[in-house]
Coordinates of C-alpha atoms in Angstrom, one line a residue:
Chain A
M1 CA 36.1 18.9 13.2
S2 CA 33.5 16.9 13.4
K3 CA 30.1 18.1 14.5
L4 CA 30.2 16.3 18.1
N5 CA 33.8 18.0 18.7
K6 CA 32.4 21.1 17.6
T7 CA 30.2 20.9 20.2
L8 CA 32.4 19.1 22.9
T9 CA 34.9 22.1 22.4
D10 CA 31.9 24.6 22.8
W11 CA 30.8 23.2 25.9
V12 CA 34.3 22.7 27.4
S13 CA 35.0 26.4 26.6
N14 CA 31.7 27.4 28.5
N15 CA 32.6 25.3 31.5
L16 CA 29.6 23.2 31.1
I17 CA 31.8 20.0 30.8
T18 CA 35.7 19.2 31.7
S19 CA 38.1 18.4 29.2
E20 CA 38.1 14.5 30.4
Q21 CA 34.6 14.3 30.1
A22 CA 34.8 15.7 26.5
D23 CA 37.5 12.8 25.9
Q24 CA 35.5 10.4 27.6
I25 CA 32.1 11.4 25.5
S26 CA 34.4 11.7 22.1
A27 CA 36.1 8.1 23.2
Y28 CA 32.2 6.4 23.9
E29 CA 30.8 7.8 20.5
E30 CA 34.0 6.4 18.4
A31 CA 33.8 3.2 20.0
K32 CA 30.1 3.0 18.7
P33 CA 29.6 0.6 15.6
S34 CA 29.9 3.3 12.5
Y35 CA 26.7 3.7 11.0
S36 CA 25.9 6.3 8.4
W37 CA 22.1 7.0 7.2
V38 CA 23.5 8.4 4.1
L39 CA 25.5 5.0 3.1
Y40 CA 22.3 3.3 3.9
G41 CA 20.0 5.7 2.0
F42 CA 22.1 5.0 -0.8
L43 CA 22.5 1.1 -0.3
I44 CA 18.4 0.9 -0.1
L45 CA 18.3 2.9 -3.3
G46 CA 20.7 0.3 -4.7
V47 CA 18.6 -2.8 -3.4
V48 CA 15.4 -1.1 -4.6
T49 CA 16.7 -0.5 -8.0
I50 CA 18.2 -4.1 -8.3
G51 CA 14.6 -5.4 -7.5
I52 CA 12.9 -3.5 -10.2
G53 CA 15.9 -4.8 -12.4
V54 CA 14.9 -8.4 -11.4
I55 CA 11.3 -7.7 -12.0
S56 CA 11.9 -6.3 -15.4
L57 CA 13.7 -9.3 -16.4
I58 CA 11.1 -11.5 -15.2
A59 CA 8.9 -9.2 -17.1
S60 CA 10.7 -10.1 -20.5
N61 CA 9.4 -13.7 -20.7
W62 CA 12.2 -15.1 -22.1
K63 CA 10.7 -17.7 -24.5
D64 CA 14.2 -20.1 -24.8
I65 CA 13.8 -20.8 -20.9
P66 CA 10.9 -22.9 -20.0
G67 CA 8.2 -21.8 -17.1
G68 CA 9.2 -24.6 -15.1
L69 CA 12.9 -23.8 -15.2
K70 CA 12.0 -20.2 -14.6
L71 CA 10.2 -21.2 -11.3
I72 CA 13.2 -23.6 -10.2
I73 CA 15.8 -20.9 -10.8
D74 CA 13.8 -18.2 -8.8
L75 CA 13.0 -20.5 -6.0
L76 CA 16.8 -21.1 -6.0
L77 CA 17.2 -17.6 -5.8
L78 CA 14.6 -17.2 -2.7
I79 CA 16.4 -19.8 -0.7
A80 CA 20.0 -17.9 -1.4
V81 CA 19.0 -14.4 -0.5
A82 CA 17.1 -16.0 2.4
T83 CA 20.4 -17.6 4.0
A84 CA 22.5 -14.7 3.2
T85 CA 19.6 -12.6 5.1
Y86 CA 20.1 -15.1 8.1
R87 CA 23.8 -14.8 7.6
S88 CA 24.0 -11.6 8.0
W89 CA 21.9 -11.5 10.8
D90 CA 23.8 -13.9 12.5
K91 CA 27.2 -12.2 11.8
K92 CA 25.7 -8.8 13.3
K93 CA 25.6 -7.1 10.1
P94 CA 22.9 -4.6 10.4
I95 CA 23.2 -2.7 7.1
L96 CA 23.5 -5.8 4.9
F97 CA 21.0 -7.5 7.2
E98 CA 18.1 -4.6 6.2
A99 CA 19.4 -4.8 2.8
L100 CA 18.9 -8.0 2.2
L101 CA 15.8 -8.7 3.9
L102 CA 14.5 -5.6 1.6
F103 CA 15.7 -7.4 -1.4
F104 CA 13.9 -10.7 0.0
M105 CA 10.6 -8.7 0.2
I106 CA 10.6 -7.1 -3.3
L107 CA 11.8 -10.8 -5.0
C108 CA 8.8 -12.2 -3.3
M109 CA 6.5 -10.0 -5.3
A110 CA 8.5 -10.8 -8.9
T111 CA 8.0 -14.5 -7.6
I112 CA 4.0 -13.8 -7.6
G113 CA 4.3 -11.9 -11.1
L114 CA 6.4 -14.9 -12.4
I115 CA 4.1 -17.5 -11.3
A116 CA 1.3 -15.4 -13.1
Q117 CA 3.3 -15.2 -16.2
V118 CA 4.3 -19.1 -16.2
Y119 CA 0.3 -20.1 -15.2
H120 CA -1.4 -17.2 -17.3
T121 CA -3.3 -16.1 -14.1
S122 CA -5.0 -12.9 -14.4
G123 CA -6.0 -12.1 -10.7
E124 CA -6.9 -8.3 -9.2
A125 CA -4.3 -6.1 -8.1
Y126 CA -5.6 -6.2 -4.6
Q127 CA -5.3 -10.2 -4.5
V128 CA -1.3 -9.6 -5.5
L129 CA -0.7 -6.8 -2.6
L130 CA -2.6 -8.6 -0.1
F131 CA -1.0 -12.2 -0.8
W132 CA 2.3 -10.4 -0.8
S133 CA 1.7 -8.6 2.1
F134 CA 0.6 -11.5 3.7
L135 CA 4.1 -13.4 2.7
T136 CA 5.9 -10.4 3.8
C137 CA 4.8 -9.0 7.3
G138 CA 7.1 -11.2 9.3
L139 CA 9.9 -9.9 7.3
A140 CA 8.4 -6.2 7.8
M141 CA 8.3 -7.1 11.4
A142 CA 12.1 -8.5 11.5
S143 CA 13.5 -5.1 10.2
K144 CA 15.3 -2.5 12.9
K145 CA 15.1 0.4 10.5
S146 CA 11.5 1.8 8.8
F147 CA 12.2 1.5 5.1
A148 CA 11.1 -2.1 4.9
P149 CA 7.7 -1.5 7.1
F150 CA 7.1 1.4 5.1
L151 CA 7.5 -0.6 1.8
W152 CA 5.2 -3.3 3.4
A153 CA 2.8 -0.6 4.7
T154 CA 2.4 0.7 1.1
G155 CA 1.8 -2.8 -0.2
F156 CA -0.7 -3.4 2.4
F157 CA -2.7 -0.2 2.3
S158 CA -2.9 -0.2 -1.3
G159 CA -4.1 -3.8 -1.3
V160 CA -7.1 -2.9 1.3
T161 CA -8.1 0.4 -0.8
L162 CA -8.2 -1.6 -4.0
L163 CA -10.2 -4.3 -2.1
M164 CA -12.3 -1.9 -0.5
Y165 CA -13.2 -0.3 -4.1
N166 CA -13.0 -3.7 -5.9
A167 CA -13.6 -6.4 -4.0
L168 CA -16.9 -8.5 -4.8
G169 CA -19.4 -7.8 -1.7
I170 CA -17.0 -5.5 0.0
H171 CA -17.4 -2.6 -3.1
L172 CA -21.0 -2.8 -2.2
I173 CA -20.5 -1.4 1.3
F174 CA -18.0 1.6 0.5
Q175 CA -20.0 2.2 -2.9
E176 CA -17.0 2.1 -5.0
N177 CA -16.7 5.9 -3.7
P178 CA -13.3 7.2 -2.7
V179 CA -14.2 9.3 -0.1
P180 CA -15.4 6.7 3.1
I181 CA -12.3 4.5 1.6
F182 CA -9.5 7.1 1.9
M183 CA -11.1 8.4 5.2
T184 CA -10.8 5.0 6.5
I185 CA -7.3 4.2 5.6
P186 CA -5.4 6.5 7.7
L187 CA -7.0 5.6 10.5
L188 CA -6.3 1.7 10.2
S189 CA -2.7 2.9 9.4
A190 CA -3.0 5.1 12.6
L191 CA -4.4 2.3 14.5
F192 CA -1.4 0.2 13.9
A193 CA 1.0 2.9 14.9
L194 CA -0.8 3.1 18.0
I195 CA -0.2 -0.5 18.9
F196 CA 3.6 -0.6 17.8
R197 CA 4.0 2.4 20.0
Q198 CA 2.6 0.8 23.0
I199 CA 4.4 -2.8 22.1
T200 CA 7.9 -1.8 20.9
G201 CA 8.1 1.8 21.6
E202 CA 10.0 4.2 18.6
S203 CA 10.5 1.2 16.5
G204 CA 10.8 1.3 12.5
Q205 CA 7.5 -0.2 12.2
T206 CA 6.0 2.7 14.6
K207 CA 7.6 5.1 12.7
A208 CA 6.7 3.8 9.3
F209 CA 2.8 3.4 10.4
R210 CA 2.9 6.8 11.8
L211 CA 4.5 8.4 8.4
W212 CA 1.8 6.2 6.5
T213 CA -1.1 7.6 8.5
L214 CA 0.0 11.2 7.9
I215 CA 0.6 10.7 4.2
G216 CA -2.8 9.1 4.0
G217 CA -4.3 11.7 6.2
L218 CA -3.0 14.4 3.8
I219 CA -4.3 12.2 1.0
A220 CA -7.4 11.9 2.4
L221 CA -8.1 15.8 3.2
V222 CA -7.3 16.5 -0.8
I223 CA -9.8 13.7 -1.4
A224 CA -12.6 15.4 1.1
E225 CA -11.6 18.8 -0.7
L226 CA -12.0 17.7 -4.2
Q227 CA -15.3 16.0 -3.3
I228 CA -16.5 19.8 -2.4
L229 CA -15.4 21.3 -5.4
D230 CA -17.1 18.6 -7.7
R231 CA -20.5 20.5 -6.3
T232 CA -22.6 17.5 -6.6
P233 CA -23.9 15.9 -3.7
P234 CA -22.3 12.2 -3.6
D235 CA -24.6 9.1 -4.1
L236 CA -23.4 8.1 -0.9
N237 CA -25.0 6.7 2.4
Y238 CA -23.6 6.2 5.9
S239 CA -22.9 2.6 5.6
G240 CA -19.8 3.2 3.8
F241 CA -18.2 5.6 6.8
F242 CA -19.0 2.7 9.6
L243 CA -15.5 0.8 9.5
G244 CA -14.0 4.5 9.8
Y245 CA -16.3 5.5 12.5
A246 CA -15.6 2.2 14.9
L247 CA -11.5 2.5 13.9
S248 CA -11.9 5.8 15.2
L249 CA -13.8 5.2 18.8
I250 CA -11.3 2.3 18.9
L251 CA -8.1 5.1 18.6
A252 CA -10.0 7.3 20.9
F253 CA -9.6 4.7 23.4
G254 CA -6.0 3.9 22.6
I255 CA -5.1 8.0 22.8
W256 CA -7.1 8.0 26.0
R257 CA -5.2 5.3 27.9
N258 CA -1.7 5.9 26.2
S259 CA 0.5 6.1 29.3
K260 CA 3.0 7.5 27.0
L261 CA 1.4 10.8 26.3
K262 CA 0.5 14.0 28.7
K263 CA -2.8 15.2 29.2
A264 CA -2.7 17.9 26.7
Q265 CA -1.0 15.8 24.0
K266 CA -4.7 13.4 24.0
Y267 CA -6.3 16.4 24.1
L268 CA -4.9 17.7 21.0
L269 CA -5.0 14.1 19.0
L270 CA -8.5 13.7 20.4
L271 CA -9.4 17.3 18.8
T272 CA -7.5 16.3 15.5
L273 CA -9.2 12.9 15.3
G274 CA -12.9 14.4 15.7
L275 CA -12.2 17.2 13.3
Y276 CA -10.2 15.0 10.8
L277 CA -13.8 13.2 10.5
I278 CA -15.9 16.4 9.2
P279 CA -14.8 17.1 6.0
F280 CA -15.9 13.9 4.7
H281 CA -19.4 14.2 5.4
L282 CA -19.8 17.8 4.1
S283 CA -21.1 17.3 0.9
M284 CA -23.3 14.2 2.3
L285 CA -24.6 17.2 4.4
L286 CA -25.3 19.6 1.5
I287 CA -22.2 22.1 2.8
D288 CA -20.3 23.1 -0.3
S289 CA -18.5 25.8 0.9
Q290 CA -15.0 25.8 0.1
V291 CA -13.9 28.1 2.9
I292 CA -15.6 26.0 5.2
C293 CA -13.4 22.9 3.8
A294 CA -10.4 25.1 4.0
T295 CA -11.2 26.1 7.4
F296 CA -11.5 22.7 8.7
S297 CA -8.2 21.3 6.6
I298 CA -6.3 24.3 8.4
A299 CA -7.6 23.4 11.4
I300 CA -6.7 19.7 11.4
L301 CA -2.7 21.0 9.8
S302 CA -2.6 23.1 12.5
T303 CA -3.6 21.0 15.7
M304 CA -1.9 17.9 14.1
A305 CA 1.4 20.1 13.6
I306 CA 1.1 21.4 17.1
F307 CA 1.0 17.6 18.3
L308 CA 4.1 16.4 16.2
A309 CA 6.0 19.4 18.0
S310 CA 5.0 18.3 21.5
I311 CA 7.1 14.8 20.9
G312 CA 9.7 16.4 19.6
L313 CA 9.2 15.2 15.8
R314 CA 10.4 18.4 14.1
N315 CA 11.0 17.3 10.8
L316 CA 7.3 16.0 10.3
F317 CA 6.2 19.2 12.0
Q318 CA 7.8 21.5 9.4
L319 CA 6.2 19.2 6.7
F320 CA 2.8 20.0 8.1
L321 CA 3.5 23.7 8.4
V322 CA 4.4 23.8 4.4
A323 CA 1.1 22.2 4.2
I324 CA -0.7 24.5 6.0
G325 CA 1.1 27.1 3.7
I326 CA 0.3 25.3 0.5
R327 CA -3.2 25.4 1.9
F328 CA -3.4 29.2 2.2
L329 CA -1.9 29.6 -1.4
I330 CA -4.4 27.5 -3.0
L331 CA -7.2 29.6 -1.0
Y332 CA -5.7 32.6 -2.8
F333 CA -6.1 30.8 -5.9
Q334 CA -9.3 29.6 -5.0
A335 CA -10.0 33.5 -5.1
F336 CA -13.8 32.9 -2.8
G337 CA -15.8 36.3 -2.8
G338 CA -13.1 37.9 -5.5
L339 CA -9.2 38.5 -4.9
A340 CA -9.9 41.4 -2.5
T341 CA -11.7 39.5 0.0
T342 CA -8.9 36.8 -0.3
G343 CA -6.0 39.1 0.0
F344 CA -7.8 40.6 3.1
G345 CA -8.6 37.0 3.8
L346 CA -4.9 36.0 3.7
I347 CA -3.3 39.3 5.3
I348 CA -5.3 38.8 8.3
S349 CA -4.5 34.9 8.4
G350 CA -0.8 35.5 8.5
V351 CA -0.9 38.6 11.0
I352 CA -3.0 36.1 13.6
I353 CA -0.1 33.3 12.7
I354 CA 2.9 35.4 13.3
S355 CA 0.8 36.9 16.3
A356 CA 0.0 33.3 17.6
V357 CA 4.3 32.6 17.1
V358 CA 5.1 35.8 18.9
L359 CA 2.6 35.2 21.8
W360 CA 4.0 31.7 22.2
S361 CA 7.6 32.6 22.3
K362 CA 7.0 35.6 25.0
Y363 CA 4.5 33.5 27.1
R364 CA 5.3 30.1 26.6
Q365 CA 5.8 29.5 30.2
K366 CA 2.5 30.9 31.2
I367 CA 0.4 29.5 28.4
T368 CA 1.6 25.8 29.1
T369 CA 1.1 26.4 33.1
W370 CA -2.5 27.8 32.1
A371 CA -3.0 24.8 30.0
E372 CA -2.0 22.2 32.1
D373 CA -4.2 23.7 34.8
V374 CA -7.2 23.9 32.5
I375 CA -6.8 20.2 31.4
Q376 CA -6.5 19.1 35.0
Chain B
M1 CA 13.6 -6.0 15.4
I2 CA 13.0 -10.0 15.8
E3 CA 15.3 -11.3 18.2
N4 CA 15.0 -14.7 18.1
K5 CA 17.0 -17.0 15.7
N6 CA 14.3 -19.4 15.5
I7 CA 11.2 -16.7 14.4
L8 CA 13.6 -15.5 12.2
I9 CA 14.3 -18.6 10.4
A10 CA 10.4 -18.7 10.4
V11 CA 9.6 -15.6 8.7
L12 CA 12.4 -16.2 6.0
V13 CA 11.1 -19.6 5.4
I14 CA 7.3 -19.2 5.5
P15 CA 7.2 -16.9 2.2
I16 CA 9.4 -19.6 0.4
V17 CA 7.1 -22.7 1.3
C18 CA 3.9 -20.5 0.6
L19 CA 5.3 -19.7 -2.9
A20 CA 6.4 -23.0 -3.5
F21 CA 3.0 -24.3 -2.5
M22 CA 1.5 -22.0 -4.7
M23 CA 3.4 -22.9 -7.4
A24 CA 3.0 -26.7 -7.3
N25 CA -0.7 -26.2 -6.6
K26 CA -1.2 -24.6 -10.0
Q27 CA 1.0 -27.2 -12.0
L28 CA -0.8 -29.9 -10.1
N29 CA -4.6 -28.5 -10.8
I30 CA -3.9 -28.3 -14.8
P31 CA -4.2 -32.3 -15.1
M32 CA -7.1 -32.6 -12.8
G33 CA -9.4 -30.7 -14.8
T34 CA -11.3 -31.4 -17.6
E35 CA -9.8 -29.8 -21.1
V36 CA -12.1 -27.4 -23.3
T37 CA -10.8 -25.5 -26.1
L38 CA -12.7 -21.9 -26.7
P39 CA -12.4 -19.5 -29.4
I40 CA -10.8 -15.9 -28.7
T41 CA -10.0 -12.3 -30.2
G42 CA -7.6 -10.0 -28.6
Y43 CA -5.3 -7.1 -28.9
D44 CA -1.9 -6.5 -26.3
P45 CA -1.6 -4.2 -23.5
R46 CA 1.1 -4.5 -21.0
D47 CA 1.6 -5.4 -17.3
L48 CA 4.7 -3.9 -15.2
L49 CA 5.0 -6.7 -13.4
S50 CA 4.7 -10.1 -15.3
G51 CA 5.3 -8.4 -19.1
H52 CA 3.4 -8.5 -22.1
Y53 CA 0.4 -10.4 -22.2
L54 CA -2.6 -10.7 -24.7
I55 CA -6.2 -9.8 -23.0
Y56 CA -8.7 -11.1 -25.2
T57 CA -12.7 -11.9 -25.0
I58 CA -13.4 -15.5 -25.0
D59 CA -16.8 -17.0 -26.9
Y60 CA -18.2 -19.2 -24.8
G61 CA -21.2 -19.8 -27.2
V62 CA -23.7 -18.7 -24.5
E63 CA -25.9 -15.9 -25.4
D64 CA -27.3 -13.0 -22.3
I65 CA -24.1 -13.5 -20.6
C66 CA -24.5 -11.1 -17.3
K67 CA -27.1 -9.4 -19.3
N68 CA -29.4 -8.8 -15.8
S69 CA -26.3 -7.4 -13.9
S70 CA -26.4 -3.7 -12.9
S71 CA -24.1 -1.9 -15.0
K72 CA -22.6 -0.7 -11.2
L73 CA -22.1 -3.9 -9.3
K74 CA -20.2 -7.1 -9.3
M75 CA -22.1 -10.3 -8.9
P76 CA -20.9 -14.1 -9.0
G77 CA -21.9 -15.7 -12.3
Y78 CA -21.8 -19.3 -13.7
I79 CA -21.8 -20.3 -17.0
C80 CA -22.5 -24.2 -17.9
L81 CA -20.8 -25.1 -20.9
S82 CA -22.7 -28.5 -21.1
T83 CA -26.2 -26.7 -21.5
K84 CA -24.5 -23.6 -23.0
K85 CA -26.7 -21.3 -20.4
F86 CA -25.5 -18.4 -18.3
S87 CA -26.9 -18.0 -14.6
Q88 CA -26.2 -16.3 -11.4
G89 CA -26.6 -19.2 -9.2
W90 CA -24.7 -22.5 -9.3
P91 CA -26.3 -24.7 -12.0
K92 CA -27.6 -27.9 -11.2
N93 CA -27.6 -30.8 -13.7
C94 CA -24.2 -29.1 -15.4
E95 CA -21.3 -31.0 -15.9
L96 CA -18.8 -28.6 -16.9
I97 CA -19.1 -25.1 -15.1
I98 CA -16.9 -21.9 -15.4
K99 CA -17.0 -19.8 -12.1
G100 CA -16.7 -16.3 -12.4
T101 CA -18.1 -12.6 -11.7
C102 CA -20.1 -10.2 -13.5
D103 CA -17.9 -6.7 -13.7
R104 CA -20.0 -4.0 -15.3
S105 CA -21.8 -6.5 -17.4
R106 CA -18.7 -8.4 -18.4
F107 CA -18.1 -11.8 -17.3
V108 CA -14.7 -12.5 -15.7
A109 CA -13.3 -15.7 -14.9
G110 CA -9.2 -15.2 -14.0
I111 CA -8.6 -16.8 -17.8
E112 CA -8.6 -13.4 -19.9
R113 CA -4.7 -13.2 -20.1
Y114 CA -2.2 -15.1 -21.6
Y115 CA 1.2 -14.0 -21.2
I116 CA 3.7 -13.7 -24.0
P117 CA 7.6 -12.9 -24.7
D118 CA 8.4 -9.5 -24.9
K119 CA 10.0 -9.7 -28.2
E120 CA 7.3 -11.9 -29.7
A121 CA 4.4 -9.1 -28.4
K122 CA 3.9 -7.8 -32.0
K123 CA 3.9 -10.8 -33.8
A124 CA 1.7 -12.5 -31.4
E125 CA -1.0 -9.7 -31.6
D126 CA -0.8 -10.1 -35.1
L127 CA -1.4 -13.8 -35.3
V128 CA -4.3 -13.6 -33.1
I129 CA -5.7 -10.8 -35.1
S130 CA -5.8 -12.6 -38.8
N131 CA -6.2 -15.8 -37.9
E132 CA -8.4 -18.5 -36.1
A133 CA -7.1 -18.1 -32.1
S134 CA -8.7 -20.3 -29.4
I135 CA -7.4 -21.0 -25.5
V136 CA -6.9 -24.6 -23.8
L137 CA -8.5 -24.6 -20.5
S138 CA -8.3 -27.0 -17.8
V139 CA -11.8 -26.6 -15.8
K140 CA -11.8 -28.5 -12.5
K141 CA -15.5 -29.6 -11.1
N142 CA -15.7 -26.8 -8.7
G143 CA -15.6 -24.3 -11.8
E144 CA -12.1 -22.6 -11.5
A145 CA -10.5 -22.7 -15.2
Q146 CA -6.8 -22.2 -15.8
I147 CA -5.0 -21.5 -19.1
K148 CA -3.2 -24.6 -21.0
D149 CA -2.3 -23.1 -24.5
L150 CA -3.0 -21.0 -26.9
L151 CA -4.0 -21.9 -30.3
I152 CA -3.6 -20.2 -33.9
D153 CA -5.5 -22.2 -36.3
G154 CA -5.1 -25.0 -33.8
I155 CA -1.3 -24.9 -33.6
S156 CA 0.3 -24.1 -30.3
L157 CA 1.3 -19.9 -30.1
K158 CA 4.6 -21.2 -28.4
N159 CA 5.7 -23.3 -31.5
L160 CA 4.7 -20.4 -33.6
Y161 CA 7.4 -18.2 -31.8
S162 CA 10.4 -20.2 -33.5
K163 CA 9.0 -19.9 -37.0

C-alpha cells in the first residue's frame, strides 16, 4: 500500500474525510503525470557521468583526428543536443528535457576545453568559468528543477571567487586575501536568491541560489575561524570588504521590503546578516579569541536554523543543527582553558539547548504571541 | 521555467553561435598576424579539461622582463621583439609587440601551453628536453599572440608523432 493510501485510510478511519473523498483524492493523485525523484536523481547522475566522459574523450586529444574536424564534430553534437532538448520541451517530457539541458550545459564546457586544446590557449580558470556562465545562464533559467541552476551557480560563483583572487586590478581590491572574498560570495548568492524568490517564487533557481548561499556561508565561517587560528593579524584593509558591505545593505533593504516574509522572520534574517559580518573582522580588530569566534559562529548558525524552520525547510534546518553540533564538538577538541573548563562549558551549553527546546514546546503559543507583540 | 518557445530557442542557439564565433575568430586570427619563432624549454603537467599539455618558458631574448614588478602584484607588461626591450606601458616605435601580464615577476602572455595527445605526452616531453625546441607564433598588431606550431629541431612536433 502506498504512503498516500495509508494516510487516506487513516483519515477515513478517524472520520476526517469520507471514503468517497478518499477515492477522489486517490484518483486525482493517480491521474497526475508520474514523477519519481529517485528516477530523476539517477538520470542526472547518468548525464553528469556521460558529460565527464565526453570531457575525458576530448582531453585525450586524438592525434589521428585533425583539430578542425574535431571542432566540426563538436559543433554538430551541440546542434543535435540542442535540437533534442527543444523537442523534449515541445513534446512535454520534463525529465528528458532537464537531462538534455544539463548535458548541453556540460557539452558547452567541453567545447571551451576543445577550443583551448586546438588553438593552444592558456587562459585563467576564472575566464573559462565566467565565459561558460555567460553562455549557459539562459539554460539555467530554462530549467524547472534546481540541479541545472545549482550547477550553473557553482560555475559562476567559483569563477567570481577566482576573478576576485586573480584578475588583474581586481585582485588589488581584495588584496589576494580569502577572507573578504569568501565573505562576499554568499552575500551575492543571497541577493540572487532574494531576487528570484521575489520574481519566480519557490522556483528551482531560488532553491539553487538559497542552497549555494547556505553552503557558501558555512564555508565562509570556516575561513573566518581559520583566520583566528592563524593568530597573526592579517595584512588587510577595509577596502576588500566594501563590496560585501554594499551587498549587505541591498540585502537588508530587500529583506525589509519583502512582502512574503513575516515581521519576525525579517528580524531574524537581519540579525543573522548583522552577525554574519562580524567574524570576518575579528582578527582585524586584534581579537584572536577562538571562544568569541565560536560564539559568533554558533549564534549565526542558530538564528539561521530558526529562520529555516520558520519557513518550513526541515532538511536545511536539520543540516544547520548538525553544523551547530559539529561546532560544539570542535570546541571540545580546541579545549580552551583546559578540558575541565571545556567540559563544564559544553554541559552547560547542552543543558541550555535542551531547556530551550522543552520551554519552546511547552510555551510555543505564548512565546510566539509575546514575540509578535514585541515586534509590533 | 521558460514557457516561451522563441526564448527557449534563443537560449539554446546563443551558446552555439558564441562558440562557433570563438572558433572562427581563433582560426581567422592565425594568418592575420606576423609569424615569429622563439626558443622554449619545458615539461609535462596535466589539465583535466583539455588534456595533456607542455608548459614551457619562452626565451624572448629580452633581459630584465618583469624585473621591476612587485612579487605580490600583477601588472601589464609588453615585450618589443623588434628592439628586444621590455616595458610596462605600450612601447612606442615598435613594430612587433607581445602583450602580457607580469604575475609574480613572471611574464605571462597566454601562449605558454602546447596541447599534446594523451598517448604522445611522454615522447613529446622527452623530445622538448633533449632537443632544440621552439614555438611558432602569430603576433597581431594589438600585441595578441597565438600559437601556430611547436618545432623540435626545426620540424613540427605533429610530424614527429607518427615516427
